[in-house]
Tab-separated table of C-alpha atoms and ligand atoms in Angstrom:
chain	number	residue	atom	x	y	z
E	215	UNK	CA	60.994	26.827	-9.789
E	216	UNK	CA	64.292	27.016	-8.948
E	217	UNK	CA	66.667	30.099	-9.645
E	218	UNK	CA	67.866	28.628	-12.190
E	219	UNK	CA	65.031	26.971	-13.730
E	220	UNK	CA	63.287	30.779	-13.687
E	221	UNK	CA	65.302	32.183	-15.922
E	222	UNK	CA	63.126	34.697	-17.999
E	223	UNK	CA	60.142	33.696	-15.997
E	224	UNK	CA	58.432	35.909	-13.249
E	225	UNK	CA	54.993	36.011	-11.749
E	226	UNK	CA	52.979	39.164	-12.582
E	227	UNK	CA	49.800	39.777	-14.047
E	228	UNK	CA	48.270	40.345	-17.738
E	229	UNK	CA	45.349	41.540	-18.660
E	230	UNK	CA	43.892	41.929	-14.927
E	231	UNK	CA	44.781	38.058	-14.166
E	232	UNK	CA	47.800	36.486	-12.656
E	233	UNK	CA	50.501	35.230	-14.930
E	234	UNK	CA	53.727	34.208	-15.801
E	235	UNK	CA	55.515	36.584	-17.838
E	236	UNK	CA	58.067	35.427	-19.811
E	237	UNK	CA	60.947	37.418	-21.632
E	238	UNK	CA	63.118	36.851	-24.522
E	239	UNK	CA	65.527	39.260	-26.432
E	240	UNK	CA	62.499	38.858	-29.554
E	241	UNK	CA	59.995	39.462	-27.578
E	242	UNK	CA	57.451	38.967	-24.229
E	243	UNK	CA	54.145	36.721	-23.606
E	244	UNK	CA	51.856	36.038	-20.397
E	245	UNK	CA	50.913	32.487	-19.535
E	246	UNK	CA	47.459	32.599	-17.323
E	247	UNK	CA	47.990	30.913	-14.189
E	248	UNK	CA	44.117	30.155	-14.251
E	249	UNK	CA	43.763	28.115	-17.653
E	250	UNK	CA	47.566	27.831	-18.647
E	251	UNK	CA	46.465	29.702	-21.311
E	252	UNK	CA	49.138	32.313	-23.396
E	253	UNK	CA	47.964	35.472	-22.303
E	254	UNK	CA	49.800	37.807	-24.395
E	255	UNK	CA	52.435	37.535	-27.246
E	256	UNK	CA	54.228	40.753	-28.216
E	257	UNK	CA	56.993	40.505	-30.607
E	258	UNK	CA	59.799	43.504	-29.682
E	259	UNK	CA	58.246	46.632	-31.298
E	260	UNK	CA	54.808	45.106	-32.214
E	261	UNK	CA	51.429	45.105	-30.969
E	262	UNK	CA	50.236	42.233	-28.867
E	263	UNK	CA	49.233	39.350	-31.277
E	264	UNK	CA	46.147	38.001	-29.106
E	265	UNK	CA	43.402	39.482	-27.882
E	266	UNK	CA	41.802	39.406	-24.354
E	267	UNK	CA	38.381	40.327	-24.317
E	268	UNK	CA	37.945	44.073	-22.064
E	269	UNK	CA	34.778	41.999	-20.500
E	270	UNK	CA	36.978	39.012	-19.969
E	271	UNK	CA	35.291	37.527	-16.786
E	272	UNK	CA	37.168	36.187	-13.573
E	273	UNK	CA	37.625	32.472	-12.122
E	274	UNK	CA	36.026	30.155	-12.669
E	275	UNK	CA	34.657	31.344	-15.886
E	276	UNK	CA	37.077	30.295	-18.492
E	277	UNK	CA	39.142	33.571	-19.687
E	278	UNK	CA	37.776	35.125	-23.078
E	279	UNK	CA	41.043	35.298	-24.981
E	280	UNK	CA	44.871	34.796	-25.570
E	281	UNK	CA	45.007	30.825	-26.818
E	282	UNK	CA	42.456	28.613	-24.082
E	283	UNK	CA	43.633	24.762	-24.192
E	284	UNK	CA	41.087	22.936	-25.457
E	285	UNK	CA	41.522	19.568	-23.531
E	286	UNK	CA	40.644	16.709	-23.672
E	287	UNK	CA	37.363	17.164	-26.032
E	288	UNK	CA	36.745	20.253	-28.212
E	289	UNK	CA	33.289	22.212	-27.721
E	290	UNK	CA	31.697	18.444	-26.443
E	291	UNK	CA	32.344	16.269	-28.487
E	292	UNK	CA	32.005	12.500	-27.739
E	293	UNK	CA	31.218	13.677	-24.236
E	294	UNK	CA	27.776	12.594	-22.792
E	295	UNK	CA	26.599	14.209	-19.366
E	296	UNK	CA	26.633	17.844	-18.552
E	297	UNK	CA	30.206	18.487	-19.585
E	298	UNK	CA	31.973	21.955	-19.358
E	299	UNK	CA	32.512	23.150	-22.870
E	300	UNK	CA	36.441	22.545	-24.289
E	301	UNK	CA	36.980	20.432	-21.934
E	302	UNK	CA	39.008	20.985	-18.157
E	303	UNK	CA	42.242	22.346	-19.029
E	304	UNK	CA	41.243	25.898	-19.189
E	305	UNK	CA	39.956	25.945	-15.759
E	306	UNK	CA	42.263	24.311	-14.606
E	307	UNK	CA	44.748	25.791	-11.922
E	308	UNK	CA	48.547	25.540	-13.496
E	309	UNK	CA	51.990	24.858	-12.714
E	310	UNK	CA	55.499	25.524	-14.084
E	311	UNK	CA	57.285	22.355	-14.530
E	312	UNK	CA	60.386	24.227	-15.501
E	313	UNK	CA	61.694	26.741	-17.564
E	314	UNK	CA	65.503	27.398	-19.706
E	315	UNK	CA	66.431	29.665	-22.201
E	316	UNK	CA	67.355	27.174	-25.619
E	317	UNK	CA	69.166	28.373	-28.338
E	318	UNK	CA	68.164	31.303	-30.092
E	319	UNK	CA	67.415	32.873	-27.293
E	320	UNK	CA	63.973	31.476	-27.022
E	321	UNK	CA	62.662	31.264	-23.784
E	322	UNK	CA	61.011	27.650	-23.528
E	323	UNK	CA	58.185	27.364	-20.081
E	324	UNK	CA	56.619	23.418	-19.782
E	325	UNK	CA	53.484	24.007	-17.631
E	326	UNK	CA	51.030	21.094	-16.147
E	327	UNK	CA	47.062	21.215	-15.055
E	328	UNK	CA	46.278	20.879	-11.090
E	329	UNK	CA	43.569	18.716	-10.053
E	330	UNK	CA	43.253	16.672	-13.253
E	331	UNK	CA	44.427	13.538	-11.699
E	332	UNK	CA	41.060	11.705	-11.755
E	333	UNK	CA	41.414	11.786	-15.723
E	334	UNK	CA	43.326	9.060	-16.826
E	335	UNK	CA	44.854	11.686	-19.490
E	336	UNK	CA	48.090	13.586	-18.442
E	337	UNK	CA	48.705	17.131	-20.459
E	338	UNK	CA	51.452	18.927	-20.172
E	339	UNK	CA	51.934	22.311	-22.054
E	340	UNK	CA	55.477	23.341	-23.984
E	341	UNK	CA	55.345	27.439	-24.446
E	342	UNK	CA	58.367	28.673	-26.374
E	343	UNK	CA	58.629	32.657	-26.544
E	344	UNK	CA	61.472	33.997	-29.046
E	345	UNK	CA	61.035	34.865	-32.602
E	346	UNK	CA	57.504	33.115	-32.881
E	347	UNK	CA	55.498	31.816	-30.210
E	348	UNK	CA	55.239	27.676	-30.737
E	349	UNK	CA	52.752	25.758	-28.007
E	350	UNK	CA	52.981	22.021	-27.792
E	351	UNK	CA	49.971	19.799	-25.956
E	352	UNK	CA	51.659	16.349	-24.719
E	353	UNK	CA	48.511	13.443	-23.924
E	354	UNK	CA	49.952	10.479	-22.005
E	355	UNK	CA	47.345	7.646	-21.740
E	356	UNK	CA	48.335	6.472	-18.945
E	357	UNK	CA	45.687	3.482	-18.890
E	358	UNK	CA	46.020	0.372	-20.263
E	359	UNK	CA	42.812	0.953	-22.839
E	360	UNK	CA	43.343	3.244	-26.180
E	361	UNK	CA	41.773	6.708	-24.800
E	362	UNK	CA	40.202	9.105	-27.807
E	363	UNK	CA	40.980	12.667	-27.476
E	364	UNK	CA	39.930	16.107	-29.149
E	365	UNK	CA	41.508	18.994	-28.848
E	366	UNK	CA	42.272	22.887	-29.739
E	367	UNK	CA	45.059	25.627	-28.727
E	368	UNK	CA	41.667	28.014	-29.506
E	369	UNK	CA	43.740	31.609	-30.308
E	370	UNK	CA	42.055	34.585	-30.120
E	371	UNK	CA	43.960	36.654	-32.993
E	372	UNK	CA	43.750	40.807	-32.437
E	373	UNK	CA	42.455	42.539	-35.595
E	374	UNK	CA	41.395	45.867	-36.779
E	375	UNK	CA	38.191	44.505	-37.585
E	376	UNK	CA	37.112	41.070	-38.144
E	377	UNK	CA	35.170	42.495	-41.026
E	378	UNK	CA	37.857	43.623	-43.060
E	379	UNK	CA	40.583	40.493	-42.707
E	380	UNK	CA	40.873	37.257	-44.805
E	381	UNK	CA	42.723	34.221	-44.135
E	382	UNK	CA	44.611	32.474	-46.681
E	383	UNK	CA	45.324	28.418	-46.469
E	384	UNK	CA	41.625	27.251	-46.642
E	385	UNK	CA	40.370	27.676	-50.180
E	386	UNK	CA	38.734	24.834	-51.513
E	387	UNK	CA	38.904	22.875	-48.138
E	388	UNK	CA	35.355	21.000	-47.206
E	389	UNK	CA	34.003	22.397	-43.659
E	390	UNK	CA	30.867	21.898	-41.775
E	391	UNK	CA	29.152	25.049	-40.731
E	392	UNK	CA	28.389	24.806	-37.106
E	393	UNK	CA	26.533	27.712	-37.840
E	394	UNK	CA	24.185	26.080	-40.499
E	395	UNK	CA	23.415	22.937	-38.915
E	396	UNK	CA	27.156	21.004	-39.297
E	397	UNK	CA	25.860	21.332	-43.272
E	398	UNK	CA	29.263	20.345	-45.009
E	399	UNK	CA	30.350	23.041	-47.139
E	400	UNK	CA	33.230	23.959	-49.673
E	401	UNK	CA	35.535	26.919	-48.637
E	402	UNK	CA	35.429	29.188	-51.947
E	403	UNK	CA	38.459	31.536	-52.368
E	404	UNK	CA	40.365	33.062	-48.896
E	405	UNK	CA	37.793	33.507	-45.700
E	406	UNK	CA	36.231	36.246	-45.287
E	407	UNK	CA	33.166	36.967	-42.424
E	408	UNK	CA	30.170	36.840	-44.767
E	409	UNK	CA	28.568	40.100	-45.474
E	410	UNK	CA	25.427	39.139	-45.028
E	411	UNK	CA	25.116	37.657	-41.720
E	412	UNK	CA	28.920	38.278	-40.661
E	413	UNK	CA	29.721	35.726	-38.542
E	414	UNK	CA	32.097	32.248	-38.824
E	415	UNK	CA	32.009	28.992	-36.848
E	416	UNK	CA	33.760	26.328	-39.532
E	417	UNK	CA	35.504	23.071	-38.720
E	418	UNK	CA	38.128	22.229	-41.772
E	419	UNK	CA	39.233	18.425	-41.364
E	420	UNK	CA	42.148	17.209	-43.152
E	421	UNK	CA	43.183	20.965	-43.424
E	422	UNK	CA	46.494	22.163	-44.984
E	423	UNK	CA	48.046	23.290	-41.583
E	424	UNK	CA	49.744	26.990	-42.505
E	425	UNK	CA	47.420	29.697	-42.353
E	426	UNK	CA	47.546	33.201	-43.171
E	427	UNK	CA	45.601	35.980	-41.399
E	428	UNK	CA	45.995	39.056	-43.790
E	429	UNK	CA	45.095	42.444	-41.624
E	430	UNK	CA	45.144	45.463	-43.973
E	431	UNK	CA	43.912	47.552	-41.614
E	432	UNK	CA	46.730	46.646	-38.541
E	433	UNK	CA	49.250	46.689	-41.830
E	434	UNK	CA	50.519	43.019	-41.019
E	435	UNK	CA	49.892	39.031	-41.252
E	436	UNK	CA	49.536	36.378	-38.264
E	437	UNK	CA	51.176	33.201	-39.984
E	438	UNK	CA	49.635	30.187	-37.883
E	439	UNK	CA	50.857	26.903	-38.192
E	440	UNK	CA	49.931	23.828	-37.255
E	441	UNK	CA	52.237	20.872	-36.611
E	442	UNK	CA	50.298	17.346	-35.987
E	443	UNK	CA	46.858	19.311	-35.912
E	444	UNK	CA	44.563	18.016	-39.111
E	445	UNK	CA	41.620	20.567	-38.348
E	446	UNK	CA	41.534	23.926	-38.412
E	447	UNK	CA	38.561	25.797	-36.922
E	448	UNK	CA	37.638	29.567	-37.812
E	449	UNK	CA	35.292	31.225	-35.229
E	450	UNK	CA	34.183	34.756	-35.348
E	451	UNK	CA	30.689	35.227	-32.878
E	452	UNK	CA	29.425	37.992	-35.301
E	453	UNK	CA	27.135	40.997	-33.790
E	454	UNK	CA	24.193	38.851	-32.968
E	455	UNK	CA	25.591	36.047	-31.256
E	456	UNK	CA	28.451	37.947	-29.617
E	457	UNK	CA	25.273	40.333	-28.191
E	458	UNK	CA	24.259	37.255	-26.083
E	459	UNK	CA	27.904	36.741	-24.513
E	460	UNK	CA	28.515	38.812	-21.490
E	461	UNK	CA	32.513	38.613	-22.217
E	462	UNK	CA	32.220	39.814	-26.102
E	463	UNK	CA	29.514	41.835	-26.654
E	464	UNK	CA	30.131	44.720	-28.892
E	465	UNK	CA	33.653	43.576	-29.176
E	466	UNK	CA	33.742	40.806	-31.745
E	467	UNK	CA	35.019	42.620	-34.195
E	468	UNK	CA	38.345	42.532	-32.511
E	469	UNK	CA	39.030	39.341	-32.777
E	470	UNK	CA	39.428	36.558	-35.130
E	471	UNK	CA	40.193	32.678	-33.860
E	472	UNK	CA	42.165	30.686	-36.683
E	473	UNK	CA	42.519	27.330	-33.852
E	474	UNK	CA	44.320	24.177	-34.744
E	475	UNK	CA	43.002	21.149	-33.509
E	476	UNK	CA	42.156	17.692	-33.820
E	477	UNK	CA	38.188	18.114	-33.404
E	478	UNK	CA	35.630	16.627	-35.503
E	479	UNK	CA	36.034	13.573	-37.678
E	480	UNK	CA	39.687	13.939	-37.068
E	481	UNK	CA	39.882	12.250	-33.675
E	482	UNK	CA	42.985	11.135	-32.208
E	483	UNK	CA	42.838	7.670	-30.699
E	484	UNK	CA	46.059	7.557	-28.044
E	485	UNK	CA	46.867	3.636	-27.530
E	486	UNK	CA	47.447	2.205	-23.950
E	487	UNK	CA	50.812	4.254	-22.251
E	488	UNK	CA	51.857	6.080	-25.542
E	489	UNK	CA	52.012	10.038	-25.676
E	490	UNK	CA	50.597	12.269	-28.883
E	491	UNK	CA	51.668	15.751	-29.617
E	492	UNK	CA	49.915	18.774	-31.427
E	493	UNK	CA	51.851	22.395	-31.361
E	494	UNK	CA	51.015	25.381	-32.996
E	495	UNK	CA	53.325	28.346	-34.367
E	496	UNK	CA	52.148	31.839	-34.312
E	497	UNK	CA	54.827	34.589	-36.346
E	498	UNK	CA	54.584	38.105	-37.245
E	499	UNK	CA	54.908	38.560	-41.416
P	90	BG6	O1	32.149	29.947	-25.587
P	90	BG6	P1	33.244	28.918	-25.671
P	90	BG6	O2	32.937	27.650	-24.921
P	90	BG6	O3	34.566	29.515	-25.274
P	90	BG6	O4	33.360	28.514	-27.187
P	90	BG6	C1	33.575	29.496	-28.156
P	90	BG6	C2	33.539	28.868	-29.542
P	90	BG6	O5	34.697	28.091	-29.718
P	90	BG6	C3	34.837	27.596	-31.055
P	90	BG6	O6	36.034	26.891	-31.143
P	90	BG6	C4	33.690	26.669	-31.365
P	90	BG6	O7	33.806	26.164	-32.688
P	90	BG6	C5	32.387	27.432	-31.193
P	90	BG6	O8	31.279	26.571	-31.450
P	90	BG6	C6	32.297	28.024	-29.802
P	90	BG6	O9	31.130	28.818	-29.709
Protein backbone atom coordinates (compact mmCIF):
# COMPACT_ATOMS: atom_id res chain seq x y z
CA UNK A 1 0.00 0.00 0.00
CA UNK A 2 0.90 3.24 -0.53
CA UNK A 3 0.48 6.20 2.06
CA UNK A 4 -2.16 7.16 0.57
CA UNK A 5 -3.86 4.10 -0.37
CA UNK A 6 -3.55 3.14 3.69
CA UNK A 7 -5.64 5.45 4.83
CA UNK A 8 -7.55 3.88 7.87
CA UNK A 9 -5.67 0.70 7.34
CA UNK A 10 -2.78 -0.62 9.64
CA UNK A 11 -1.33 -4.02 10.31
CA UNK A 12 -1.95 -5.35 13.85
CA UNK A 13 -3.41 -8.30 15.19
CA UNK A 14 -7.06 -9.58 16.31
CA UNK A 15 -7.93 -12.18 18.13
CA UNK A 16 -4.20 -13.64 18.53
CA UNK A 17 -3.73 -13.55 14.51
CA UNK A 18 -2.30 -10.95 12.27
CA UNK A 19 -4.63 -8.48 10.67
CA UNK A 20 -5.53 -5.49 9.09
CA UNK A 21 -7.35 -3.22 11.21
CA UNK A 22 -9.37 -0.88 9.72
CA UNK A 23 -10.99 2.38 11.23
CA UNK A 24 -13.88 4.49 10.45
CA UNK A 25 -15.57 7.38 12.47
CA UNK A 26 -18.75 4.42 12.90
CA UNK A 27 -16.77 2.03 13.85
CA UNK A 28 -13.51 -0.66 13.62
CA UNK A 29 -13.11 -4.36 12.04
CA UNK A 30 -10.00 -6.83 11.59
CA UNK A 31 -9.42 -8.48 8.24
CA UNK A 32 -7.26 -11.91 8.87
CA UNK A 33 -4.26 -11.81 6.89
CA UNK A 34 -4.44 -15.76 6.92
CA UNK A 35 -7.99 -16.40 5.25
CA UNK A 36 -8.95 -12.70 4.29
CA UNK A 37 -11.47 -13.33 6.53
CA UNK A 38 -13.31 -10.14 8.70
CA UNK A 39 -12.00 -10.70 11.94
CA UNK A 40 -13.87 -8.38 14.02
CA UNK A 41 -16.70 -5.77 13.44
CA UNK A 42 -17.39 -3.35 16.30
CA UNK A 43 -19.75 -0.62 15.68
CA UNK A 44 -18.56 2.69 17.99
CA UNK A 45 -19.95 1.83 21.47
CA UNK A 46 -21.03 -1.81 20.73
CA UNK A 47 -19.84 -5.16 21.31
CA UNK A 48 -17.98 -6.95 18.58
CA UNK A 49 -20.62 -8.43 16.14
CA UNK A 50 -18.61 -11.79 15.27
CA UNK A 51 -17.31 -14.22 17.18
CA UNK A 52 -13.83 -15.91 17.16
CA UNK A 53 -13.77 -19.08 18.74
CA UNK A 54 -11.24 -18.84 22.32
CA UNK A 55 -9.88 -22.40 20.81
CA UNK A 56 -9.55 -20.84 17.41
CA UNK A 57 -6.52 -22.88 16.06
CA UNK A 58 -3.39 -21.40 14.15
CA UNK A 59 -2.23 -21.72 10.32
CA UNK A 60 -2.97 -23.73 8.41
CA UNK A 61 -6.11 -24.74 10.08
CA UNK A 62 -8.75 -22.50 8.76
CA UNK A 63 -9.66 -19.80 11.64
CA UNK A 64 -12.94 -20.73 13.68
CA UNK A 65 -14.78 -17.44 13.34
CA UNK A 66 -15.35 -13.77 12.14
CA UNK A 67 -16.90 -14.38 8.32
CA UNK A 68 -14.38 -17.40 6.46
CA UNK A 69 -14.77 -17.00 2.47
CA UNK A 70 -16.21 -19.81 1.28
CA UNK A 71 -14.54 -20.11 -2.23
CA UNK A 72 -14.92 -21.52 -4.85
CA UNK A 73 -17.28 -24.58 -3.58
CA UNK A 74 -19.22 -24.51 -0.28
CA UNK A 75 -18.63 -27.53 2.29
CA UNK A 76 -17.67 -29.87 -1.17
CA UNK A 77 -19.87 -29.60 -3.28
CA UNK A 78 -19.42 -30.70 -6.95
CA UNK A 79 -15.85 -31.34 -5.90
CA UNK A 80 -14.54 -34.97 -6.38
CA UNK A 81 -11.02 -35.91 -4.82
CA UNK A 82 -9.93 -35.18 -1.33
CA UNK A 83 -10.85 -31.52 -1.34
CA UNK A 84 -10.34 -29.12 1.69
CA UNK A 85 -13.74 -28.25 3.00
CA UNK A 86 -15.14 -24.48 1.74
CA UNK A 87 -12.95 -24.43 -0.61
CA UNK A 88 -9.11 -22.45 -0.74
CA UNK A 89 -9.83 -18.99 0.01
CA UNK A 90 -9.73 -19.26 3.69
CA UNK A 91 -6.32 -20.62 3.74
CA UNK A 92 -5.27 -18.71 1.60
CA UNK A 93 -2.44 -16.06 2.36
CA UNK A 94 -3.98 -12.34 1.48
CA UNK A 95 -3.20 -9.13 0.07
CA UNK A 96 -4.46 -5.51 0.13
CA UNK A 97 -5.13 -4.37 -3.29
CA UNK A 98 -5.90 -0.94 -2.00
CA UNK A 99 -7.75 0.90 0.34
CA UNK A 100 -9.78 4.82 0.39
CA UNK A 101 -12.08 6.25 2.60
CA UNK A 102 -15.66 6.77 0.23
CA UNK A 103 -18.25 8.86 1.24
CA UNK A 104 -19.79 8.50 4.43
CA UNK A 105 -16.89 8.00 5.91
CA UNK A 106 -16.78 4.34 5.21
CA UNK A 107 -13.59 2.92 5.03
CA UNK A 108 -13.63 0.58 1.80
CA UNK A 109 -10.26 -2.34 1.83
CA UNK A 110 -10.29 -4.66 -1.74
CA UNK A 111 -8.14 -7.68 -0.70
CA UNK A 112 -6.93 -10.70 -3.17
CA UNK A 113 -5.89 -14.60 -2.34
CA UNK A 114 -1.97 -15.55 -2.80
CA UNK A 115 -1.14 -18.66 -4.46
CA UNK A 116 -4.49 -19.28 -6.16
CA UNK A 117 -3.17 -18.79 -9.57
CA UNK A 118 -3.42 -22.45 -10.69
CA UNK A 119 -7.36 -21.97 -10.39
CA UNK A 120 -8.64 -20.60 -13.35
CA UNK A 121 -11.07 -18.51 -10.89
CA UNK A 122 -9.84 -14.99 -9.75
CA UNK A 123 -11.56 -13.64 -6.26
CA UNK A 124 -11.10 -10.60 -5.07
CA UNK A 125 -12.71 -9.41 -1.72
CA UNK A 126 -14.50 -5.67 -1.28
CA UNK A 127 -14.65 -4.98 2.79
CA UNK A 128 -16.43 -1.72 3.53
CA UNK A 129 -16.29 -0.68 7.39
CA UNK A 130 -18.64 2.44 8.32
CA UNK A 131 -22.12 2.29 9.51
CA UNK A 132 -22.59 -1.51 8.52
CA UNK A 133 -20.05 -3.81 7.45
CA UNK A 134 -20.90 -4.86 3.50
CA UNK A 135 -18.36 -7.75 1.92
CA UNK A 136 -18.43 -8.27 -1.80
CA UNK A 137 -16.82 -11.71 -3.51
CA UNK A 138 -15.83 -10.77 -7.30
CA UNK A 139 -15.31 -14.45 -9.58
CA UNK A 140 -13.60 -13.67 -12.90
CA UNK A 141 -13.59 -16.79 -15.17
CA UNK A 142 -10.88 -16.14 -16.72
CA UNK A 143 -11.10 -19.32 -19.12
CA UNK A 144 -12.70 -19.57 -22.13
CA UNK A 145 -15.27 -22.52 -20.74
CA UNK A 146 -18.42 -21.45 -18.36
CA UNK A 147 -16.80 -22.35 -14.76
CA UNK A 148 -19.63 -23.33 -11.89
CA UNK A 149 -19.02 -21.88 -8.59
CA UNK A 150 -20.43 -22.18 -4.89
CA UNK A 151 -19.89 -20.08 -2.41
CA UNK A 152 -20.46 -18.54 1.31
CA UNK A 153 -19.20 -15.30 3.37
CA UNK A 154 -19.84 -18.13 6.43
CA UNK A 155 -20.33 -15.37 9.59
CA UNK A 156 -19.94 -16.44 12.82
CA UNK A 157 -22.62 -14.08 14.67
CA UNK A 158 -21.75 -13.49 18.73
CA UNK A 159 -24.78 -14.32 20.91
CA UNK A 160 -25.72 -14.67 24.46
CA UNK A 161 -26.67 -18.06 23.82
CA UNK A 162 -27.51 -19.77 20.72
CA UNK A 163 -30.30 -21.31 22.71
CA UNK A 164 -32.20 -18.40 23.43
CA UNK A 165 -32.05 -16.35 19.80
CA UNK A 166 -34.39 -16.64 16.74
CA UNK A 167 -33.93 -15.44 13.35
CA UNK A 168 -36.58 -13.86 11.46
CA UNK A 169 -36.67 -13.96 7.33
CA UNK A 170 -36.99 -17.81 6.94
CA UNK A 171 -40.50 -18.86 7.86
CA UNK A 172 -42.07 -20.98 5.51
CA UNK A 173 -38.85 -21.30 3.31
CA UNK A 174 -38.12 -25.17 2.11
CA UNK A 175 -34.50 -26.33 3.49
CA UNK A 176 -32.70 -29.55 3.48
CA UNK A 177 -31.44 -30.65 6.83
CA UNK A 178 -27.86 -31.55 6.48
CA UNK A 179 -28.39 -32.77 9.74
CA UNK A 180 -31.21 -35.32 8.80
CA UNK A 181 -29.88 -36.74 5.77
CA UNK A 182 -30.36 -33.44 3.17
CA UNK A 183 -34.31 -34.53 4.03
CA UNK A 184 -36.07 -31.33 2.52
CA UNK A 185 -37.97 -29.68 5.10
CA UNK A 186 -40.38 -26.60 5.61
CA UNK A 187 -39.09 -23.79 7.97
CA UNK A 188 -42.21 -23.35 10.45
CA UNK A 189 -42.41 -19.91 12.17
CA UNK A 190 -38.80 -17.84 13.03
CA UNK A 191 -35.62 -20.37 13.75
CA UNK A 192 -35.02 -21.37 16.70
CA UNK A 193 -32.15 -24.32 17.80
CA UNK A 194 -34.54 -27.21 18.45
CA UNK A 195 -35.02 -28.12 22.00
CA UNK A 196 -34.69 -31.40 21.65
CA UNK A 197 -31.51 -32.09 20.02
CA UNK A 198 -30.36 -28.27 19.80
CA UNK A 199 -28.43 -28.05 16.99
CA UNK A 200 -28.94 -26.40 13.14
CA UNK A 201 -27.23 -27.18 9.83
CA UNK A 202 -30.08 -25.91 7.08
CA UNK A 203 -29.50 -24.87 3.49
CA UNK A 204 -32.57 -22.37 2.37
CA UNK A 205 -32.44 -22.05 -1.60
CA UNK A 206 -34.28 -19.38 -3.23
CA UNK A 207 -34.24 -17.62 0.25
CA UNK A 208 -35.66 -14.09 0.88
CA UNK A 209 -32.16 -12.45 1.43
CA UNK A 210 -32.76 -10.03 4.77
CA UNK A 211 -32.44 -11.78 7.87
CA UNK A 212 -32.98 -10.94 11.33
CA UNK A 213 -31.03 -12.36 14.30
CA UNK A 214 -33.17 -11.30 17.40
CA UNK A 215 -30.76 -11.58 20.74
CA UNK A 216 -32.87 -10.86 23.85
CA UNK A 217 -30.37 -11.73 25.96
CA UNK A 218 -27.34 -9.24 24.30
CA UNK A 219 -30.58 -6.66 24.08
CA UNK A 220 -30.03 -6.17 20.18
CA UNK A 221 -30.58 -7.56 16.42
CA UNK A 222 -27.81 -8.51 13.68
CA UNK A 223 -29.75 -7.48 10.38
CA UNK A 224 -27.91 -9.64 7.58
CA UNK A 225 -28.46 -9.08 4.15
CA UNK A 226 -27.77 -10.62 1.26
CA UNK A 227 -27.33 -8.96 -2.13
CA UNK A 228 -27.00 -11.57 -5.24
CA UNK A 229 -26.83 -14.56 -2.64
CA UNK A 230 -30.15 -16.97 -3.22
CA UNK A 231 -29.23 -19.38 -0.20
CA UNK A 232 -29.04 -18.80 3.11
CA UNK A 233 -27.45 -21.39 5.42
CA UNK A 234 -28.06 -21.53 9.35
CA UNK A 235 -25.39 -23.58 11.25
CA UNK A 236 -25.25 -23.97 14.93
CA UNK A 237 -22.81 -27.37 15.90
CA UNK A 238 -25.03 -27.99 19.03
CA UNK A 239 -23.32 -29.69 22.31
CA UNK A 240 -22.71 -33.02 20.74
CA UNK A 241 -21.20 -32.25 17.59
CA UNK A 242 -19.38 -29.12 18.76
CA UNK A 243 -17.82 -31.81 21.62
CA UNK A 244 -15.97 -33.47 18.66
CA UNK A 245 -14.39 -30.05 17.32
CA UNK A 246 -11.21 -29.13 19.00
CA UNK A 247 -11.89 -25.23 18.07
CA UNK A 248 -15.68 -25.17 19.59
CA UNK A 249 -16.11 -27.41 22.14
CA UNK A 250 -18.11 -26.17 25.00
CA UNK A 251 -18.43 -22.93 23.20
CA UNK A 252 -21.20 -23.32 20.67
CA UNK A 253 -23.49 -21.64 22.36
CA UNK A 254 -21.77 -18.44 21.50
CA UNK A 255 -22.27 -18.39 18.26
CA UNK A 256 -24.82 -18.48 15.63
CA UNK A 257 -23.85 -18.53 11.60
CA UNK A 258 -26.78 -16.90 9.46
CA UNK A 259 -24.22 -17.30 5.91
CA UNK A 260 -25.32 -16.13 2.53
CA UNK A 261 -24.35 -18.05 -0.25
CA UNK A 262 -24.93 -19.55 -3.44
CA UNK A 263 -24.55 -23.37 -2.28
CA UNK A 264 -26.79 -26.11 -3.07
CA UNK A 265 -29.19 -26.25 -5.98
CA UNK A 266 -28.50 -22.61 -6.39
CA UNK A 267 -25.24 -22.85 -8.32
CA UNK A 268 -23.82 -20.07 -10.14
CA UNK A 269 -22.59 -20.94 -13.60
CA UNK A 270 -19.90 -17.89 -14.54
CA UNK A 271 -19.68 -17.88 -18.58
CA UNK A 272 -16.22 -17.70 -20.35
CA UNK A 273 -14.31 -14.05 -19.14
CA UNK A 274 -17.44 -12.57 -17.32
CA UNK A 275 -17.27 -11.63 -13.47
CA UNK A 276 -20.31 -12.49 -10.78
CA UNK A 277 -20.76 -10.73 -7.53
CA UNK A 278 -22.35 -11.80 -4.10
CA UNK A 279 -21.98 -9.20 -0.95
CA UNK A 280 -23.39 -9.38 2.26
CA UNK A 281 -24.50 -6.49 4.80
CA UNK A 282 -24.19 -6.96 8.44
CA UNK A 283 -25.96 -3.74 10.75
CA UNK A 284 -26.59 -3.26 14.30
CA UNK A 285 -30.71 -2.73 14.98
O1 LIG B 1 -15.92 -27.19 9.92
P1 LIG B 1 -16.07 -26.32 8.70
O2 LIG B 1 -15.43 -26.89 7.47
O3 LIG B 1 -15.61 -24.92 8.99
O4 LIG B 1 -17.61 -26.24 8.39
C1 LIG B 1 -18.50 -25.81 9.38
C2 LIG B 1 -19.93 -25.92 8.88
O5 LIG B 1 -20.15 -24.94 7.90
C3 LIG B 1 -21.52 -24.86 7.49
O6 LIG B 1 -21.64 -23.82 6.57
C4 LIG B 1 -21.92 -26.16 6.83
O7 LIG B 1 -23.27 -26.10 6.41
C5 LIG B 1 -21.71 -27.29 7.82
O8 LIG B 1 -22.04 -28.53 7.22
C6 LIG B 1 -20.27 -27.30 8.32
O9 LIG B 1 -20.14 -28.29 9.32
Amino acid sequence: MTASESQGVERGTAYGFDAWLVTSPHATAAISIFGGQVLSYRPTGADDVLWVSPLAATPPTPIRGGIPVCWPYFGKENQTGDVPSHGYARTATWQVVDSEVLADDVTQVRLAPLGLERLTLRLELTVRVGATLEIGVRTTNLSDEPAVLTEALHNYLRVSDATDVHVEGLSGKSYEDKFDDLQVKTQDGDWRLPDDVPRSDRLYPDAGGTYRLVDPGRGRTIRVTGDRARTAVVWNPGADVASGMADVGPHWREFVCVETANAGPDLITVAAGATVEMWQTIALE
